[in-house]
Short mmCIF file of C-alpha atoms in Angstrom, two decimals:
data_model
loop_
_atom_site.label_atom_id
_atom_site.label_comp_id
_atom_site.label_asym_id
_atom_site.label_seq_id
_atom_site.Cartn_x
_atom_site.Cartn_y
_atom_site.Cartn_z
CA UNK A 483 0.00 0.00 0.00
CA UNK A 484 2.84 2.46 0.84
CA UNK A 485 4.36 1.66 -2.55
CA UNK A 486 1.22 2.10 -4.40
CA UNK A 487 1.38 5.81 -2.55
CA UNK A 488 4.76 6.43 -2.93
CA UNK A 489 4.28 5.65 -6.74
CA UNK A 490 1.00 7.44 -7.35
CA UNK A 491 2.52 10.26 -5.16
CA UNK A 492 5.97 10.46 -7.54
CA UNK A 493 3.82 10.02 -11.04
CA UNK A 494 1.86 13.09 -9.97
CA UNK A 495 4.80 14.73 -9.28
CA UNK A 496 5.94 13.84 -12.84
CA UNK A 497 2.69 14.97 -14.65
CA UNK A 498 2.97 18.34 -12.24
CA UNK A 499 6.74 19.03 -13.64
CA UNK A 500 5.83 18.23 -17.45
CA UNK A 501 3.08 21.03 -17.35
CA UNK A 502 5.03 23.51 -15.53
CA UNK A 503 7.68 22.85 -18.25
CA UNK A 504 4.97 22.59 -20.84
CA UNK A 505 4.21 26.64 -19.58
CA UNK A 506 7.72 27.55 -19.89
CA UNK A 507 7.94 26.84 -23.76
CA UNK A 508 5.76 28.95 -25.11
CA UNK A 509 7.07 32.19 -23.12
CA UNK A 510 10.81 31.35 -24.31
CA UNK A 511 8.93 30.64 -27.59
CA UNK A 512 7.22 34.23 -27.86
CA UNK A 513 10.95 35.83 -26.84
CA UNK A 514 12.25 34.22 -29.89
CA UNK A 515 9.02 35.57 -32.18
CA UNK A 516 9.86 39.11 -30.62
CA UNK A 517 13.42 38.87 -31.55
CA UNK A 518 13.88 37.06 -34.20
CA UNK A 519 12.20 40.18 -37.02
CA UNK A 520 15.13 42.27 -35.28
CA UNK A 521 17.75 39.83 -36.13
CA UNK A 522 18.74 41.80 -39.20
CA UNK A 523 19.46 44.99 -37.01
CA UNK A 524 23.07 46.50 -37.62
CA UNK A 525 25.92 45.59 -34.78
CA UNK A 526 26.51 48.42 -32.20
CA UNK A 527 30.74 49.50 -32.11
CA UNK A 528 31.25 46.92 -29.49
CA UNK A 529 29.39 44.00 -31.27
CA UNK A 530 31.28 44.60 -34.40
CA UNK A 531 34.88 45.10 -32.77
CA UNK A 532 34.05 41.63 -31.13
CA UNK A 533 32.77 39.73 -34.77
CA UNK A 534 35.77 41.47 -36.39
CA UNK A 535 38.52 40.10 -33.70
CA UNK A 536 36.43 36.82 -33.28
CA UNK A 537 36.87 36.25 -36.84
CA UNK A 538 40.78 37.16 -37.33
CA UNK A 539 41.36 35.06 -34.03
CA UNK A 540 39.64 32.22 -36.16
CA UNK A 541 41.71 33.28 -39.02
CA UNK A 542 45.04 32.95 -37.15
CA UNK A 543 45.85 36.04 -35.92
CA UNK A 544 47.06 36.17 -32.26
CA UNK A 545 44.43 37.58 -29.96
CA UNK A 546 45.75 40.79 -27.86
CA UNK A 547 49.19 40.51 -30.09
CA UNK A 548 47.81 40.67 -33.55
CA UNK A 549 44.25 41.96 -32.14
CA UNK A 550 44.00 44.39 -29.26
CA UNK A 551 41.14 44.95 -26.89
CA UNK A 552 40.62 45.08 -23.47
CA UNK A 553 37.97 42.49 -22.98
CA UNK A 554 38.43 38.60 -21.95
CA UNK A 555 38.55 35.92 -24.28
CA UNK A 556 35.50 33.90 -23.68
CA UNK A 557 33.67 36.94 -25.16
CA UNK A 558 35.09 36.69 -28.55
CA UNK A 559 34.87 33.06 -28.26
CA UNK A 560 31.27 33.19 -28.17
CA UNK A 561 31.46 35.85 -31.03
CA UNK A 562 33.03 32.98 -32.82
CA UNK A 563 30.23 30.49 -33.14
CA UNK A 564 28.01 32.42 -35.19
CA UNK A 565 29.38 30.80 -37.74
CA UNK A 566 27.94 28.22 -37.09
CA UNK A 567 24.66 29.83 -37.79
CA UNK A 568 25.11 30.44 -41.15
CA UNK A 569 27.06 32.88 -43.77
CA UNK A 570 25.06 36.30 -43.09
CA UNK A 571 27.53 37.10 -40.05
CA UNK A 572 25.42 40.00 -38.98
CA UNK A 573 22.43 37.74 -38.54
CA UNK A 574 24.40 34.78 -37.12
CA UNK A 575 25.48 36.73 -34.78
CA UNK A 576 21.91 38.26 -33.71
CA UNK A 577 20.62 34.94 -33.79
CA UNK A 578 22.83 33.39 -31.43
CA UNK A 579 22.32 36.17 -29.09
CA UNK A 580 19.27 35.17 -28.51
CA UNK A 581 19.54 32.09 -28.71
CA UNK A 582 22.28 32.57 -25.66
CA UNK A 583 19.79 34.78 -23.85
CA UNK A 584 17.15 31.43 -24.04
CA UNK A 585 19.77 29.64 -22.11
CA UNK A 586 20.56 31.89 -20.11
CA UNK A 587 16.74 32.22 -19.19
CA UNK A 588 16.32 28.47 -18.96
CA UNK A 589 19.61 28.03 -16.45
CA UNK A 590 17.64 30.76 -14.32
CA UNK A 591 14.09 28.97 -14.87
CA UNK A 592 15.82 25.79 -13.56
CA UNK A 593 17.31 27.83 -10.20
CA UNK A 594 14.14 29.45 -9.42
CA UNK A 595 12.59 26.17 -9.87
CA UNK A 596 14.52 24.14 -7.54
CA UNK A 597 14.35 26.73 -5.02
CA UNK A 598 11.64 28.25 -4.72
CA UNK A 599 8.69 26.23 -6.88
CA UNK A 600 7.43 26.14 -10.21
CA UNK A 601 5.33 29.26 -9.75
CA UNK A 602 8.27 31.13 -8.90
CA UNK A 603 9.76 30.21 -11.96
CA UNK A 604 7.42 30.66 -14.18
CA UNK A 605 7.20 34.24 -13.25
CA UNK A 606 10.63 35.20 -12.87
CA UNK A 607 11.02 33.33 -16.71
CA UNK A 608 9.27 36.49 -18.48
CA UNK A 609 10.35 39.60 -16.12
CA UNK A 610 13.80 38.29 -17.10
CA UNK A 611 13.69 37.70 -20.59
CA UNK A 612 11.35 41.78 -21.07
CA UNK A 613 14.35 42.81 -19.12
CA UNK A 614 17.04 40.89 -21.07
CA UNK A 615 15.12 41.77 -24.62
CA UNK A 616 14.24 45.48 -23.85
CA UNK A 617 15.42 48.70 -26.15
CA UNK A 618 15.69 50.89 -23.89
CA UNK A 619 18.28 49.09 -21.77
CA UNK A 620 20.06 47.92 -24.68
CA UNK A 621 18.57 44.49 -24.13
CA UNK A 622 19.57 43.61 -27.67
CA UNK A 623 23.25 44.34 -27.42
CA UNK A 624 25.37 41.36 -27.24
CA UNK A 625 27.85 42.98 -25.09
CA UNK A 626 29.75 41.04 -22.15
CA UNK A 627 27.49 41.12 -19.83
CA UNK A 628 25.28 39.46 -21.75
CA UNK A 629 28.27 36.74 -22.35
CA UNK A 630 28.68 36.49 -18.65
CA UNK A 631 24.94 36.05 -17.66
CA UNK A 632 24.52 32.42 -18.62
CA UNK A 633 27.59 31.06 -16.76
CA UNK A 634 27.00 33.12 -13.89
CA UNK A 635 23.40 31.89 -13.36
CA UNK A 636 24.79 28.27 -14.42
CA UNK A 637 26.82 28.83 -11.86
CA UNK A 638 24.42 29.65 -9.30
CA UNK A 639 22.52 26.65 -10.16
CA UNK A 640 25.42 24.66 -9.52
CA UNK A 641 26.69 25.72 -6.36
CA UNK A 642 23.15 25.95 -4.79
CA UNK A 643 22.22 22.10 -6.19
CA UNK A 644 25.88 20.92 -4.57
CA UNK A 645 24.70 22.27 -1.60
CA UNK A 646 21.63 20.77 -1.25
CA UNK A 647 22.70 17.06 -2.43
CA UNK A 648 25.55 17.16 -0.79
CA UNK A 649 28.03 16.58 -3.21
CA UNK A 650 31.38 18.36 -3.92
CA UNK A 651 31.69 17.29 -7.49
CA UNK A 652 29.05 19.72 -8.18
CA UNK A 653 31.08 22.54 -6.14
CA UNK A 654 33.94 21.79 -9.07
CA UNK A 655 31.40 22.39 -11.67
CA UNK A 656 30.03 25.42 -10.31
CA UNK A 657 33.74 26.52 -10.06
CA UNK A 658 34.27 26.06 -13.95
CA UNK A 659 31.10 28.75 -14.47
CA UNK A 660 32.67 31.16 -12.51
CA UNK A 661 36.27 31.16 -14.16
CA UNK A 662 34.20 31.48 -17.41
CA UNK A 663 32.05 34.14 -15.76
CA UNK A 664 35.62 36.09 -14.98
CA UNK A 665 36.80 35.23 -18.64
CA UNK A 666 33.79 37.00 -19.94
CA UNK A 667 34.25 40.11 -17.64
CA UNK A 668 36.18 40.69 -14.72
CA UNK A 669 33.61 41.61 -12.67
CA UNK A 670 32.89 37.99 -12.32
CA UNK A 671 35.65 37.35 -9.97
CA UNK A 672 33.22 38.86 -7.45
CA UNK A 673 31.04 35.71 -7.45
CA UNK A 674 34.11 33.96 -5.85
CA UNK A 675 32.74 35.20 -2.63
CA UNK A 676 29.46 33.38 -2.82
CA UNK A 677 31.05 30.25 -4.10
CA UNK A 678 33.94 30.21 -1.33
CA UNK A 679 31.55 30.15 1.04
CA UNK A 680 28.83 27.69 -0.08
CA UNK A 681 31.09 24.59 1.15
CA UNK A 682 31.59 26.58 3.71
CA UNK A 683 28.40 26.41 5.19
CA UNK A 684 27.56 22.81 4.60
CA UNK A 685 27.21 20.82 7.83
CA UNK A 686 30.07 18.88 7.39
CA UNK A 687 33.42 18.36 9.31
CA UNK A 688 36.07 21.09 8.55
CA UNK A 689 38.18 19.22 6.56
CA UNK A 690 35.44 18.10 4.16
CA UNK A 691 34.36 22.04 4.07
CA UNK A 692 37.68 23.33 3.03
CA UNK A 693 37.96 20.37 0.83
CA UNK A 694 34.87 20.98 -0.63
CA UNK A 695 35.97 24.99 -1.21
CA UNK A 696 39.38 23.64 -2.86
CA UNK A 697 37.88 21.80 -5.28
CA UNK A 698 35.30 24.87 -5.98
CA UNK A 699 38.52 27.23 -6.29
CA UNK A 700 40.07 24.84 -8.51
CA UNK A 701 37.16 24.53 -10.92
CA UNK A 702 37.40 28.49 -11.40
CA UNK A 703 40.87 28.48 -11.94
CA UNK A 704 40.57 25.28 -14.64
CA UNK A 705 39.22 27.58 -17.57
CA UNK A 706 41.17 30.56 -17.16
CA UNK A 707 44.61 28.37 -16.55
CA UNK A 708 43.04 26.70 -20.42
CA UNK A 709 42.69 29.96 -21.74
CA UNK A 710 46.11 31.30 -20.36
CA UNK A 711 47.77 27.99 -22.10
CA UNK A 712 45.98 29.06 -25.22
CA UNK A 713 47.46 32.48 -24.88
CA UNK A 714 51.18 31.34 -24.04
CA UNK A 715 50.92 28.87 -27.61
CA UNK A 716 50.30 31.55 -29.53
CA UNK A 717 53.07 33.78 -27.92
CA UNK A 718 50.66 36.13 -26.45
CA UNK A 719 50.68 36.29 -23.11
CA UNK A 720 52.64 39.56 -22.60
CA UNK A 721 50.44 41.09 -25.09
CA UNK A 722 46.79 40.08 -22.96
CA UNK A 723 48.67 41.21 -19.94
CA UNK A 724 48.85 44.12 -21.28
CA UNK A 725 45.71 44.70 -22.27
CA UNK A 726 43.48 43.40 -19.93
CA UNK A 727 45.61 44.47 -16.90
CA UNK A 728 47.72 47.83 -17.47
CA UNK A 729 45.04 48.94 -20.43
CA UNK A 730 42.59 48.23 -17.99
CA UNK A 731 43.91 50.28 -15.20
CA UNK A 732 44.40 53.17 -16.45
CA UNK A 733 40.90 53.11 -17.81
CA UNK A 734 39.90 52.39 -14.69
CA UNK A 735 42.02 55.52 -13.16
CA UNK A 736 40.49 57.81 -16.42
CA UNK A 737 36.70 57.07 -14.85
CA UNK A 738 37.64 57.60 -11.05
CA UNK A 739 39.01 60.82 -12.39
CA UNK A 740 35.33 61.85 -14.04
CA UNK A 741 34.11 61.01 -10.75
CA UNK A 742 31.02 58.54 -9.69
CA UNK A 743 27.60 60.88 -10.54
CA UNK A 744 24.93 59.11 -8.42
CA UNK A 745 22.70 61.29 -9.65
CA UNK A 746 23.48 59.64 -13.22
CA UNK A 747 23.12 56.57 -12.27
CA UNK A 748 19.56 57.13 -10.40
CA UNK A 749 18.16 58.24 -13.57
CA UNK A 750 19.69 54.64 -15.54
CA UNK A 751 18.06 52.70 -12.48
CA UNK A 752 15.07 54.54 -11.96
CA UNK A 753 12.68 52.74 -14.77
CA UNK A 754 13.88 49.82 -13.55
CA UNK A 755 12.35 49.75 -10.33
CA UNK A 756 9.18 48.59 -12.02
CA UNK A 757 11.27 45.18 -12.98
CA UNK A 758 12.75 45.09 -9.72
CA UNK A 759 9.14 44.82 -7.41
CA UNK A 760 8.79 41.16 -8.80
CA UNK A 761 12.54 40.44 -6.63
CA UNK A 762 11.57 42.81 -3.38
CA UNK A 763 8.34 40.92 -3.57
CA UNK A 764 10.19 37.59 -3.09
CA UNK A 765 12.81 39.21 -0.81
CA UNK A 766 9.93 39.63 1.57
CA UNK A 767 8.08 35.76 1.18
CA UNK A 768 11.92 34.61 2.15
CA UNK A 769 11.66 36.43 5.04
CA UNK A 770 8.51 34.94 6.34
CA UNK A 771 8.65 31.61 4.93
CA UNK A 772 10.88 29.39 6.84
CA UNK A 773 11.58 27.03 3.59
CA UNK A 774 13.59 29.62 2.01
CA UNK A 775 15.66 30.37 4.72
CA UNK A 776 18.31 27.39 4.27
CA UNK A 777 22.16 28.00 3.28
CA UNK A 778 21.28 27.47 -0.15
CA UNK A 779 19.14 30.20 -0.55
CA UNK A 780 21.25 32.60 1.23
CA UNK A 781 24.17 32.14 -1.79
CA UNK A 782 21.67 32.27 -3.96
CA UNK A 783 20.62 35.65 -2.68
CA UNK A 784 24.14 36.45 -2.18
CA UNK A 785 24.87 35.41 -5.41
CA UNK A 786 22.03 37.89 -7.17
CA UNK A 787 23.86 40.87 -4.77
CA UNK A 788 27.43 40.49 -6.07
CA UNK A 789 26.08 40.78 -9.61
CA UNK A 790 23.50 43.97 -8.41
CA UNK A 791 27.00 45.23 -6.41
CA UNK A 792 29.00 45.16 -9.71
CA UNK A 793 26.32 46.96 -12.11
CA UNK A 794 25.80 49.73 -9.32
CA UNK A 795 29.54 50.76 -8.22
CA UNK A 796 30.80 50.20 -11.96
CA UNK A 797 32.74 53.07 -12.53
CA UNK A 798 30.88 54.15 -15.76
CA UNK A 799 26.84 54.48 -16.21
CA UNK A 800 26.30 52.57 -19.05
CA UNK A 801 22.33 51.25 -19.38
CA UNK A 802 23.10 47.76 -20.19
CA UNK A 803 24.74 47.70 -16.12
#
């Protein structure tokens, strides 16, 4: 009799998943009919400086020695499958963006899911892909931070499923998202914090914790020590350190010089408290509801601040922050 429960109870279950998934489809579905008519729409500066390099790099060249920029790798990687999409390299390149953005939307559906319920994630599915598709915050721009959405949030997903089965090959996996989270955008390295301390707060001996936070550290280093290796065979390590650390400094010293306008940056983040009411919404159900107030969902909320942290103290106002 307990079987017969047990196996009505876990086929419900079943039926209960394939309809919350068969709800999902058509929203990442619509997305796609929205985009796809603006798929023809010129690249912006930064969208064609990363198809042009993306393409030499594929050519031969030597990225940062042959092909200078200041951004990481993974970002022209990414440039570099559209052509697998087809010929037309300004609508390969529009199609896999959003194509990218549908991932990125179903790693999040999948987090929100196995946190917080299928409800949950069916709502945060469409306030994230208006927000990820919208004009006026360049929503359509394939810039990095669009690159480094989808292995952030895989990330996320990662970490916060290790924690909650227990295991620490997960932890490694999680790691991996995070160096290619960094190798899309430096900001990244700021989800280290989160993912440091996920093992961290497993109820586990001390050993096993600072095991389990090794092999989390070494999963983030894993892709940027392949990417470095890439970098040193084409004799161009000097030449990325370069760029992406002494180019990058003294931009960063030009924008503390402008100064940090909050003023400018209230009127970039004031339409956006519309999209944010859905998140202090369920900022206030994880208060009250004791469910959601495990270790996992504290990195997960963690998680969501260091990204927030890095779009509001960036030292330029761009809209796509």
């Amino acid at each position: 009799m307990a079987h017969d429960e047990r196996a009505a109870r876990s086929a419900h279950e079943r039926w209960r998943g394939g309809l919350t998934i068969a709800a999902a489809l058509p929203i990442l579905a619509l997305a796609w009919w929205l985009r796809s008519p603006l798929h023809d729409l010129p690249l912006e500066r930064d969208e064609g400086a990363y198809a042009t390099i993306a393409a030499r790099w594929l050519a031969g060249d030597a990225l940062y020695r042959d092909l200078f920029d200041h951004k990481p790798p993974l970002v022209y990687m990414v440039f570099g499958m559209a052509r697998l999409l087809g010929d037309e390299p300004v609508r390969a390149i529009r199609t896999l963006a959003t194509l990218y953005l549908l991932a990125g939307a179903s790693a999040l559906f999948a987090l929100a899911w196995r946190l917080y319920g299928r409800w949950a994630a069916l709502a945060a599915l469409p306030v994230f892909l208006a927000y990820a598709s919208s004009l006026r915050f360049q929503g359509l721009t394939f810039n990095s931070e669009a690159v480094l959405a989808l292995p952030a949030t895989l990330g996320c997903l990662l970490a916060t499923s290790a924690m909650r089965a227990r295991r620490a090959s997960l932890l490694a996996l999680a790691g991996v998202c995070v160096g290619l989270a960094i190798a899309a955008k430096p900001v990244g390295a700021s989800l280290l914090a989160p993912l440091l301390l996920a093992p961290l707060l497993l109820g586990r001996p001390p050993w096993r914790r600072w095991a389990g936070a090794g092999l989390a550290l070494g999963g983030a280093a894993l892709p940027l020590l392949g990417l470095g290796l890439l970098l040193w065979r084409q004799g161009a390590l000097a030449a990325a350190y370069e760029a992406l650390v002494s180019y990058n400094r003294l931009y960063a010293a030009e924008s503390l010089a402008q100064g940090w306008d909050p003023l400018w940056l209230w009127r970039i983040w004031a339409p956006m408290l519309a999209l944010g009411l859905p998140g202090l919404a369920g900022l206030a159900a994880a208060a009250g509801w004791r469910e959601w107030r495990t270790p996992a969902h504290g990195i997960a909320a963690l998680w969501g601040l260091m990204l927030l942290a890095t779009a509001l103290l960036s030292l330029r106002s761009y809209p796509h922050y």
